[in-house]
XYZ file of C-alpha atoms in Angstrom:
517
model
C 0.000 0.000 0.000
C 1.410 3.389 -0.953
C 2.557 5.842 1.694
C 0.138 8.561 0.521
C -2.838 6.267 1.127
C -1.620 5.914 4.671
C -1.278 9.684 5.084
C -4.813 10.060 3.736
C -6.109 7.463 6.177
C -4.335 9.116 9.105
C -5.708 12.552 8.130
C -9.190 11.020 7.912
C -8.663 9.339 11.278
C -7.927 12.712 12.876
C -11.102 14.227 11.452
C -13.273 11.197 12.124
C -12.156 10.794 15.721
C -12.943 14.464 16.311
C -16.505 13.849 15.078
C -16.587 10.388 16.730
C -17.876 8.937 13.474
C -17.323 5.275 14.290
C -17.630 3.726 10.825
C -15.032 5.923 9.185
C -12.740 5.522 12.232
C -12.944 1.726 11.836
C -11.989 1.815 8.172
C -9.039 4.152 8.882
C -7.864 1.786 11.653
C -8.058 -1.158 9.254
C -6.016 0.792 6.756
C -3.412 1.562 9.436
C -3.190 -2.083 10.547
C -2.607 -3.105 6.939
C 0.172 -0.556 6.601
C 1.781 -1.795 9.832
C 1.625 -5.377 8.590
C 3.255 -4.278 5.344
C 6.078 -2.170 6.804
C 5.894 -1.658 10.532
C 8.793 0.778 10.978
C 7.722 3.119 8.155
C 4.089 3.162 9.165
C 5.060 3.766 12.817
C 7.228 6.736 11.828
C 4.307 8.160 9.908
C 2.012 7.716 12.934
C 4.564 9.542 15.041
C 5.026 12.394 12.498
C 1.311 13.031 12.164
C 0.658 13.073 15.909
C -1.825 10.214 15.819
C -0.811 8.676 19.173
C -2.453 11.488 21.122
C -5.824 10.602 19.531
C -5.703 7.023 20.736
C -6.495 7.401 24.480
C -10.019 8.621 23.618
C -10.487 5.707 21.214
C -9.612 3.226 23.982
C -12.965 3.661 25.706
C -14.001 0.327 27.300
C -17.351 0.212 25.510
C -16.119 1.342 22.072
C -16.228 -1.264 19.313
C -12.874 -0.213 17.900
C -10.963 -0.696 21.183
C -9.356 -4.070 20.267
C -8.100 -2.598 16.970
C -6.653 0.446 18.716
C -4.898 -1.771 21.279
C -3.605 -3.952 18.457
C -2.224 -0.851 16.684
C -0.470 0.248 19.892
C 0.996 -3.253 20.316
C 2.264 -3.140 16.719
C 3.863 0.332 16.863
C 5.420 -0.458 20.281
C 7.437 -3.229 18.649
C 9.741 -0.369 17.571
C 12.014 0.900 20.275
C 11.697 4.521 19.065
C 7.925 4.381 19.638
C 7.931 3.245 23.270
C 8.587 6.571 24.988
C 6.136 8.404 22.689
C 3.459 5.852 23.663
C 4.070 6.642 27.320
C 4.100 10.384 26.663
C 0.829 10.184 24.755
C -0.805 8.960 27.975
C -1.639 5.474 26.720
C -0.740 3.584 29.887
C -3.646 4.518 32.215
C -6.393 3.699 29.674
C -4.669 0.411 28.768
C -4.392 -0.565 32.447
C -8.118 0.144 32.846
C -8.892 -2.190 29.946
C -7.467 -5.120 31.904
C -10.890 -5.264 33.577
C -12.583 -5.966 30.277
C -14.573 -9.193 29.831
C -13.836 -9.213 26.114
C -11.153 -11.804 25.286
C -9.876 -9.969 22.206
C -9.554 -6.693 24.144
C -7.621 -8.465 26.918
C -5.293 -10.151 24.480
C -4.444 -6.976 22.543
C -4.153 -4.887 25.739
C -1.727 -7.388 27.183
C 0.365 -7.295 24.007
C 0.344 -3.496 23.977
C 1.439 -3.175 27.621
C 4.045 -5.892 27.205
C 5.563 -4.230 24.126
C 5.574 -0.725 25.595
C 7.523 -1.781 28.666
C 9.818 -4.228 26.865
C 13.425 -3.126 27.545
C 12.396 0.458 28.273
C 13.455 2.002 31.571
C 11.337 5.141 31.241
C 8.112 3.264 30.621
C 8.759 0.980 33.592
C 9.096 4.054 35.764
C 5.750 5.326 34.433
C 4.176 1.960 35.193
C 5.456 2.123 38.773
C 3.204 5.132 39.394
C 0.040 3.341 38.189
C -1.783 0.516 39.952
C -0.832 -1.934 37.193
C 0.745 -4.378 39.652
C -2.508 -4.824 41.559
C -4.587 -4.945 38.373
C -2.435 -7.636 36.825
C -2.342 -9.771 39.959
C -6.106 -9.507 40.351
C -6.578 -10.423 36.708
C -4.211 -13.360 37.112
C -6.140 -14.713 40.110
C -9.317 -14.792 38.021
C -7.858 -16.663 35.039
C -8.326 -20.353 34.488
C -7.065 -20.651 30.906
C -3.445 -21.278 30.081
C -3.319 -18.706 27.228
C -4.629 -15.923 29.483
C -2.125 -16.710 32.210
C 0.689 -16.758 29.676
C -0.409 -13.369 28.326
C -0.321 -11.853 31.821
C 3.059 -13.470 32.478
C 4.368 -11.805 29.328
C 3.427 -8.390 30.692
C 4.637 -9.207 34.214
C 8.118 -10.426 33.297
C 9.463 -7.161 31.804
C 7.675 -5.095 34.468
C 9.171 -7.132 37.295
C 12.648 -6.003 36.268
C 11.870 -2.704 37.983
C 12.607 -2.846 41.741
C 9.680 -0.601 42.724
C 7.271 -2.756 40.736
C 8.814 -5.943 42.213
C 7.786 -4.760 45.660
C 4.306 -3.727 44.436
C 3.821 -7.182 42.910
C 4.899 -8.883 46.130
C 2.527 -6.692 48.126
C -0.308 -7.382 45.677
C 0.039 -11.121 46.345
C 1.714 -12.290 43.139
C 3.923 -14.717 45.050
C 0.971 -16.750 46.312
C -0.306 -16.974 42.736
C 3.074 -18.219 41.538
C 3.307 -20.813 44.304
C -0.161 -22.063 43.332
C 0.855 -22.360 39.689
C 3.882 -24.398 40.761
C 1.759 -26.708 42.923
C -0.690 -27.319 40.079
C 1.851 -27.858 37.324
C 4.762 -29.619 39.024
C 3.575 -33.109 38.153
C 1.915 -32.099 34.893
C 2.936 -33.909 31.710
C 1.421 -31.464 29.216
C 3.616 -28.933 27.413
C 1.603 -26.064 28.808
C 2.209 -27.283 32.393
C 5.931 -27.416 31.744
C 5.844 -23.921 30.219
C 3.827 -22.464 33.102
C 6.027 -24.070 35.724
C 9.092 -22.551 34.095
C 7.549 -19.098 33.753
C 6.219 -19.051 37.320
C 9.424 -20.255 38.942
C 11.585 -17.904 36.819
C 9.358 -14.989 37.785
C 9.664 -15.968 41.453
C 13.463 -15.803 41.181
C 13.204 -12.439 39.394
C 11.170 -11.000 42.301
C 13.988 -12.050 44.643
C 16.519 -9.923 42.759
C 15.150 -6.765 44.400
C 16.627 -6.141 47.853
C 13.390 -4.986 49.463
C 11.162 -7.610 47.872
C 13.703 -10.335 48.753
C 13.946 -9.241 52.394
C 10.156 -9.041 52.691
C 9.786 -12.614 51.438
C 12.643 -13.908 53.598
C 10.856 -12.521 56.630
C 13.678 -13.412 59.048
C 13.829 -16.963 57.686
C 10.308 -17.649 58.955
C 8.534 -16.581 55.763
C 6.157 -19.221 54.426
C 7.383 -18.275 50.957
C 10.957 -18.932 51.999
C 9.893 -22.337 53.366
C 8.009 -23.255 50.191
C 10.865 -22.266 47.939
C 13.266 -24.391 50.030
C 11.022 -27.368 49.420
C 11.741 -26.983 45.693
C 15.380 -28.010 46.148
C 14.749 -31.720 46.876
C 12.042 -31.847 44.156
C 12.374 -34.311 41.251
C 11.782 -31.573 38.744
C 14.962 -29.991 37.322
C 13.280 -26.659 36.658
C 12.175 -26.424 40.309
C 15.542 -27.559 41.649
C 17.112 -24.817 39.559
C 14.686 -22.141 40.753
C 15.059 -23.292 44.368
C 18.859 -23.081 44.235
C 18.748 -19.677 42.502
C 16.280 -18.442 45.109
C 18.642 -19.495 47.920
C 21.517 -17.711 46.155
C 19.328 -14.574 46.030
C 18.212 -14.831 49.654
C 21.915 -15.192 50.526
C 22.743 -11.588 49.668
C 23.441 -10.357 53.187
C 25.245 -11.841 56.186
C 22.183 -12.032 58.440
C 20.216 -14.126 55.957
C 23.235 -16.353 55.231
C 23.869 -17.090 58.901
C 20.249 -17.961 59.501
C 20.033 -20.157 56.431
C 23.097 -22.181 57.386
C 21.621 -22.663 60.861
C 18.392 -23.885 59.267
C 20.241 -26.819 57.656
C 19.957 -25.666 54.079
C 23.523 -26.693 53.246
C 22.659 -30.380 53.498
C 19.820 -29.930 50.971
C 22.160 -28.219 48.510
C 24.811 -30.926 48.913
C 22.242 -33.657 48.287
C 21.103 -31.771 45.204
C 24.674 -31.509 43.914
C 25.259 -35.203 44.584
C 22.300 -36.019 42.357
C 23.893 -34.003 39.556
C 27.461 -35.316 39.593
C 27.013 -38.117 37.073
C 24.326 -37.140 34.535
C 24.647 -33.556 35.673
C 22.387 -30.703 34.670
C 24.851 -27.840 34.242
C 22.426 -25.035 35.126
C 21.461 -26.788 38.366
C 25.144 -27.383 39.244
C 25.900 -23.737 38.579
C 22.957 -22.491 40.665
C 23.648 -24.765 43.644
C 27.336 -23.771 43.655
C 26.342 -20.080 43.476
C 24.151 -20.574 46.542
C 26.966 -22.299 48.468
C 29.445 -19.616 47.488
C 27.169 -16.856 48.811
C 26.401 -18.782 52.003
C 30.144 -19.162 52.664
C 30.791 -15.399 52.823
C 30.120 -14.749 56.580
C 33.086 -15.935 58.676
C 30.876 -17.835 61.155
C 29.491 -20.002 58.341
C 32.827 -21.226 56.982
C 33.731 -23.777 59.656
C 30.139 -25.055 59.823
C 30.041 -25.548 56.054
C 33.451 -27.217 56.020
C 32.427 -29.687 58.693
C 29.219 -30.384 56.744
C 31.497 -31.641 53.949
C 30.969 -28.833 51.433
C 34.512 -28.933 50.063
C 34.344 -32.706 49.428
C 31.122 -32.356 47.448
C 32.410 -29.367 45.509
C 35.596 -31.256 44.568
C 33.483 -33.891 42.811
C 32.995 -31.287 40.074
C 36.723 -30.800 39.402
C 36.509 -32.857 36.183
C 33.764 -30.543 34.818
C 34.505 -29.080 31.398
C 31.891 -26.318 31.797
C 33.435 -22.882 32.463
C 30.419 -21.538 34.429
C 30.614 -24.547 36.770
C 34.416 -24.251 37.047
C 34.066 -20.556 37.889
C 31.557 -21.126 40.711
C 33.461 -24.137 42.047
C 36.600 -22.005 42.376
C 34.716 -19.133 44.000
C 33.071 -21.457 46.528
C 36.388 -23.016 47.598
C 38.027 -19.605 47.812
C 35.253 -18.286 50.078
C 35.390 -21.400 52.267
C 39.120 -21.315 53.020
C 39.312 -17.582 53.698
C 40.751 -17.394 57.284
C 40.449 -21.232 57.629
C 44.034 -22.499 57.951
C 43.267 -26.218 58.325
C 40.990 -26.305 55.297
C 43.527 -24.346 53.232
C 46.186 -26.831 54.291
C 44.046 -29.811 53.413
C 43.039 -28.479 49.994
C 46.468 -27.015 49.259
C 48.163 -30.396 49.678
C 45.602 -32.052 47.384
C 47.791 -32.462 44.314
C 44.833 -33.296 42.032
C 43.237 -29.951 42.907
C 46.483 -28.020 42.477
C 47.144 -29.645 39.076
C 43.656 -28.702 37.898
C 44.134 -25.122 39.128
C 47.381 -24.830 37.216
C 45.610 -26.133 34.114
C 42.848 -23.529 34.538
C 45.395 -20.759 35.104
C 46.111 -21.237 31.385
C 42.450 -21.041 30.287
C 43.053 -18.048 28.011
C 39.511 -18.226 26.563
C 37.894 -17.921 29.976
C 39.259 -14.914 31.805
C 36.916 -15.493 34.759
C 38.071 -19.067 35.335
C 41.683 -18.040 34.834
C 41.424 -15.203 37.371
C 39.595 -17.335 39.958
C 42.073 -20.224 39.725
C 44.990 -17.841 40.215
C 43.237 -16.327 43.214
C 42.504 -19.736 44.743
C 46.103 -20.866 44.227
C 47.299 -17.780 46.069
C 44.640 -18.159 48.793
C 45.683 -21.752 49.549
C 49.178 -20.475 50.329
C 48.120 -17.279 52.131
C 45.612 -18.912 54.457
C 47.581 -22.091 55.226
C 51.064 -20.474 55.475
C 52.155 -24.094 55.190
C 55.408 -25.450 53.811
C 53.635 -28.563 52.510
C 51.186 -26.448 50.513
C 54.076 -24.423 49.078
C 55.852 -27.667 48.073
C 52.654 -28.951 46.402
C 52.307 -25.706 44.422
C 55.973 -25.801 43.367
C 55.668 -29.445 42.266
C 52.459 -28.676 40.405
C 54.250 -25.884 38.437
C 52.053 -23.163 39.944
C 54.744 -20.621 40.825
C 55.028 -19.070 37.362
C 51.295 -18.303 37.354
C 51.578 -16.357 40.598
C 54.421 -14.309 39.079
C 52.223 -13.491 36.077
C 49.367 -12.649 38.458
C 51.582 -10.044 40.139
C 51.292 -8.072 36.879
C 47.473 -8.250 36.804
C 45.548 -5.038 36.112
C 43.556 -5.645 39.302
C 45.386 -4.359 42.339
C 43.708 -6.830 44.687
C 45.020 -9.723 42.571
C 48.529 -8.235 42.376
C 48.558 -7.988 46.133
C 47.339 -11.531 46.679
C 50.037 -12.781 44.300
C 52.874 -10.857 46.004
C 51.870 -12.016 49.492
C 51.762 -15.654 48.286
C 55.134 -15.280 46.541
C 56.579 -13.815 49.750
C 55.391 -16.886 51.679
C 56.880 -19.203 49.031
C 60.212 -17.379 49.308
C 60.052 -17.515 53.104
C 59.045 -21.184 53.377
C 60.948 -22.857 50.530
C 63.261 -20.502 48.647
C 65.541 -23.348 47.560
C 62.643 -25.288 46.048
C 61.207 -22.248 44.277
C 64.470 -20.715 43.068
C 64.424 -22.281 39.593
C 60.800 -21.235 38.972
C 61.441 -17.688 40.224
C 64.322 -17.328 37.770
C 62.394 -18.960 34.923
C 59.350 -16.727 35.426
C 61.438 -13.543 35.605
C 60.310 -12.639 39.134
C 63.085 -10.104 39.739
C 62.322 -8.300 36.452
C 58.634 -8.155 37.383
C 59.456 -6.634 40.787
C 61.739 -4.084 39.143
C 58.911 -3.077 36.814
C 56.433 -2.748 39.689
C 58.812 -0.601 41.725
C 59.812 1.682 38.824
C 56.259 2.334 37.634
C 54.776 5.504 39.113
C 51.218 4.139 38.795
C 51.852 1.156 41.094
C 49.769 1.379 44.288
C 51.625 1.901 47.617
C 50.824 -1.547 49.027
C 52.093 -3.199 45.860
C 55.365 -1.260 46.180
C 55.592 -2.251 49.842
C 55.030 -5.960 49.162
C 57.436 -5.893 46.209
C 60.233 -4.583 48.479
C 59.449 -7.222 51.126
C 59.787 -9.834 48.370
C 63.113 -8.419 47.134
C 64.518 -8.820 50.655
C 63.101 -12.353 50.829
C 64.809 -13.576 47.634
C 68.227 -12.125 48.470
C 69.119 -15.395 50.200
C 69.296 -17.127 46.831
C 72.550 -16.837 44.892
C 71.106 -16.628 41.332
C 68.263 -14.274 42.373
C 70.672 -12.077 44.321
C 72.806 -11.781 41.172
C 69.760 -10.689 39.165
C 68.890 -8.061 41.792
C 72.418 -6.645 41.575
C 72.305 -6.678 37.792
C 69.193 -4.479 37.712
C 70.413 -1.576 39.846
C 67.577 -1.898 42.359
C 69.279 0.514 44.747
C 68.461 3.491 42.482
C 64.784 2.574 42.312
C 64.517 1.868 46.038
C 66.326 4.979 47.226
C 63.889 7.109 45.207
C 61.060 5.507 47.191
C 62.575 6.720 50.484
C 60.830 10.039 49.853
C 57.474 8.400 48.981
C 54.473 10.207 50.522
C 53.231 6.931 52.047
C 55.070 6.415 55.352
C 54.918 2.603 55.229
C 56.466 2.648 51.747
C 59.194 5.139 52.619
C 60.095 3.221 55.783
C 60.288 -0.088 53.916
C 62.424 1.613 51.246
C 65.006 2.596 53.893
C 65.112 -0.953 55.265
C 65.368 -2.447 51.777
C 68.124 -0.020 50.820
C 70.124 -1.027 53.895
C 69.674 -4.692 53.019
C 70.761 -4.141 49.394
C 73.779 -2.084 50.441
C 74.853 -4.613 53.070
C 74.682 -7.474 50.587
C 76.119 -5.791 47.508
């Protein structure tokens, strides 16, 4: 259909809607729908240019016969990102929300599509929605629905809306959670495709609601919340989708220390370990990943670490060492690193596990997976830092891990540089003879020279680099390298560093270098 026909139709629509001449309005709407079907983006631009959107609120009257067509037109134009804000500005949201009360199936369907498309991926429209009572309306509508299609349509509007934290809380307060729990109860043993689809949508939406801090805390309700209890019961379920949602929900509840401490006391760790055990052999990767995420978060508060270690968390987690899935590897590493933080015995036990250390060294070379590479370096360093054990150092030297810690000292993340230097200092202090060859091979002295000469290096990195220089002076070949690089010049400059700890260490290091030159 030619563009000029469309312009004609839109001009007519403006006149007709002013006179409320229904027949001619209908034919103009049909013409517009045809144009949208033919070329949505062009027709939408035209609608925008001619200021047609502002006519539509009046045409959305509940009793008007052209309402479903108008809602359909809005749904079609809102498929274009550039049309979403204009739809909000034209005041289309309140009349559309009102239409959710309609008994007419076609009106409900098109209204749902229109609302869903307007708020899809658009921050500004979600903020507009937060100031309407759409949350209550949608929940009330949902409670009344028996048919699968209707529920799905409401879900499609709810999912994008629930990304907004204000709306999350409104939905929780309007009772959406109870609706979702009911859906789960009714569909969990269902064989039909629509049951499976509804179960997935409902449990995903439940997890989404838990991403908001306020809505999550409200549902946790000091660990006594009935919702919290129900969601926990999903973990031992036989349904993978529910196991997944249950584990993700726990990971989301575990976003602050208070919740984590309470959850570990409630015996949740055992449930997660049993779940992981069921997924070692024919494992579902998303469930593994979610359960490990939950354990990692639960292990953050210091009081939980020993309890989780004695519950056997590290043994279960180690069963996933053979996994070839980077997301699982990443969470496995993070969980172990959280668990051994400040726990010397556990660090000692894991750090002398040569299978683990070999796998870490392998992952330190995972160039395609920066996350896994970074986490394995950090765990390698943590095993040494928290155990301060000669046996762990020997295991890392035998497993060829030293060179990775030297590379890590050059990381762009200061926290990782620091962790590497402290671990290297412990290696030098506990087994310099054993590490000497690796230190030379990895160019440790050159790395330290670079760190000390670079103005951008943070004070604590400079401090730890000087400590390390002093520590390696006891080795003949390393001492020679230090002399060869004129360290004294670099170090004496640092005596006037503005950071007192750095300048003091520079004086000590200078004395040591001078005495041994």
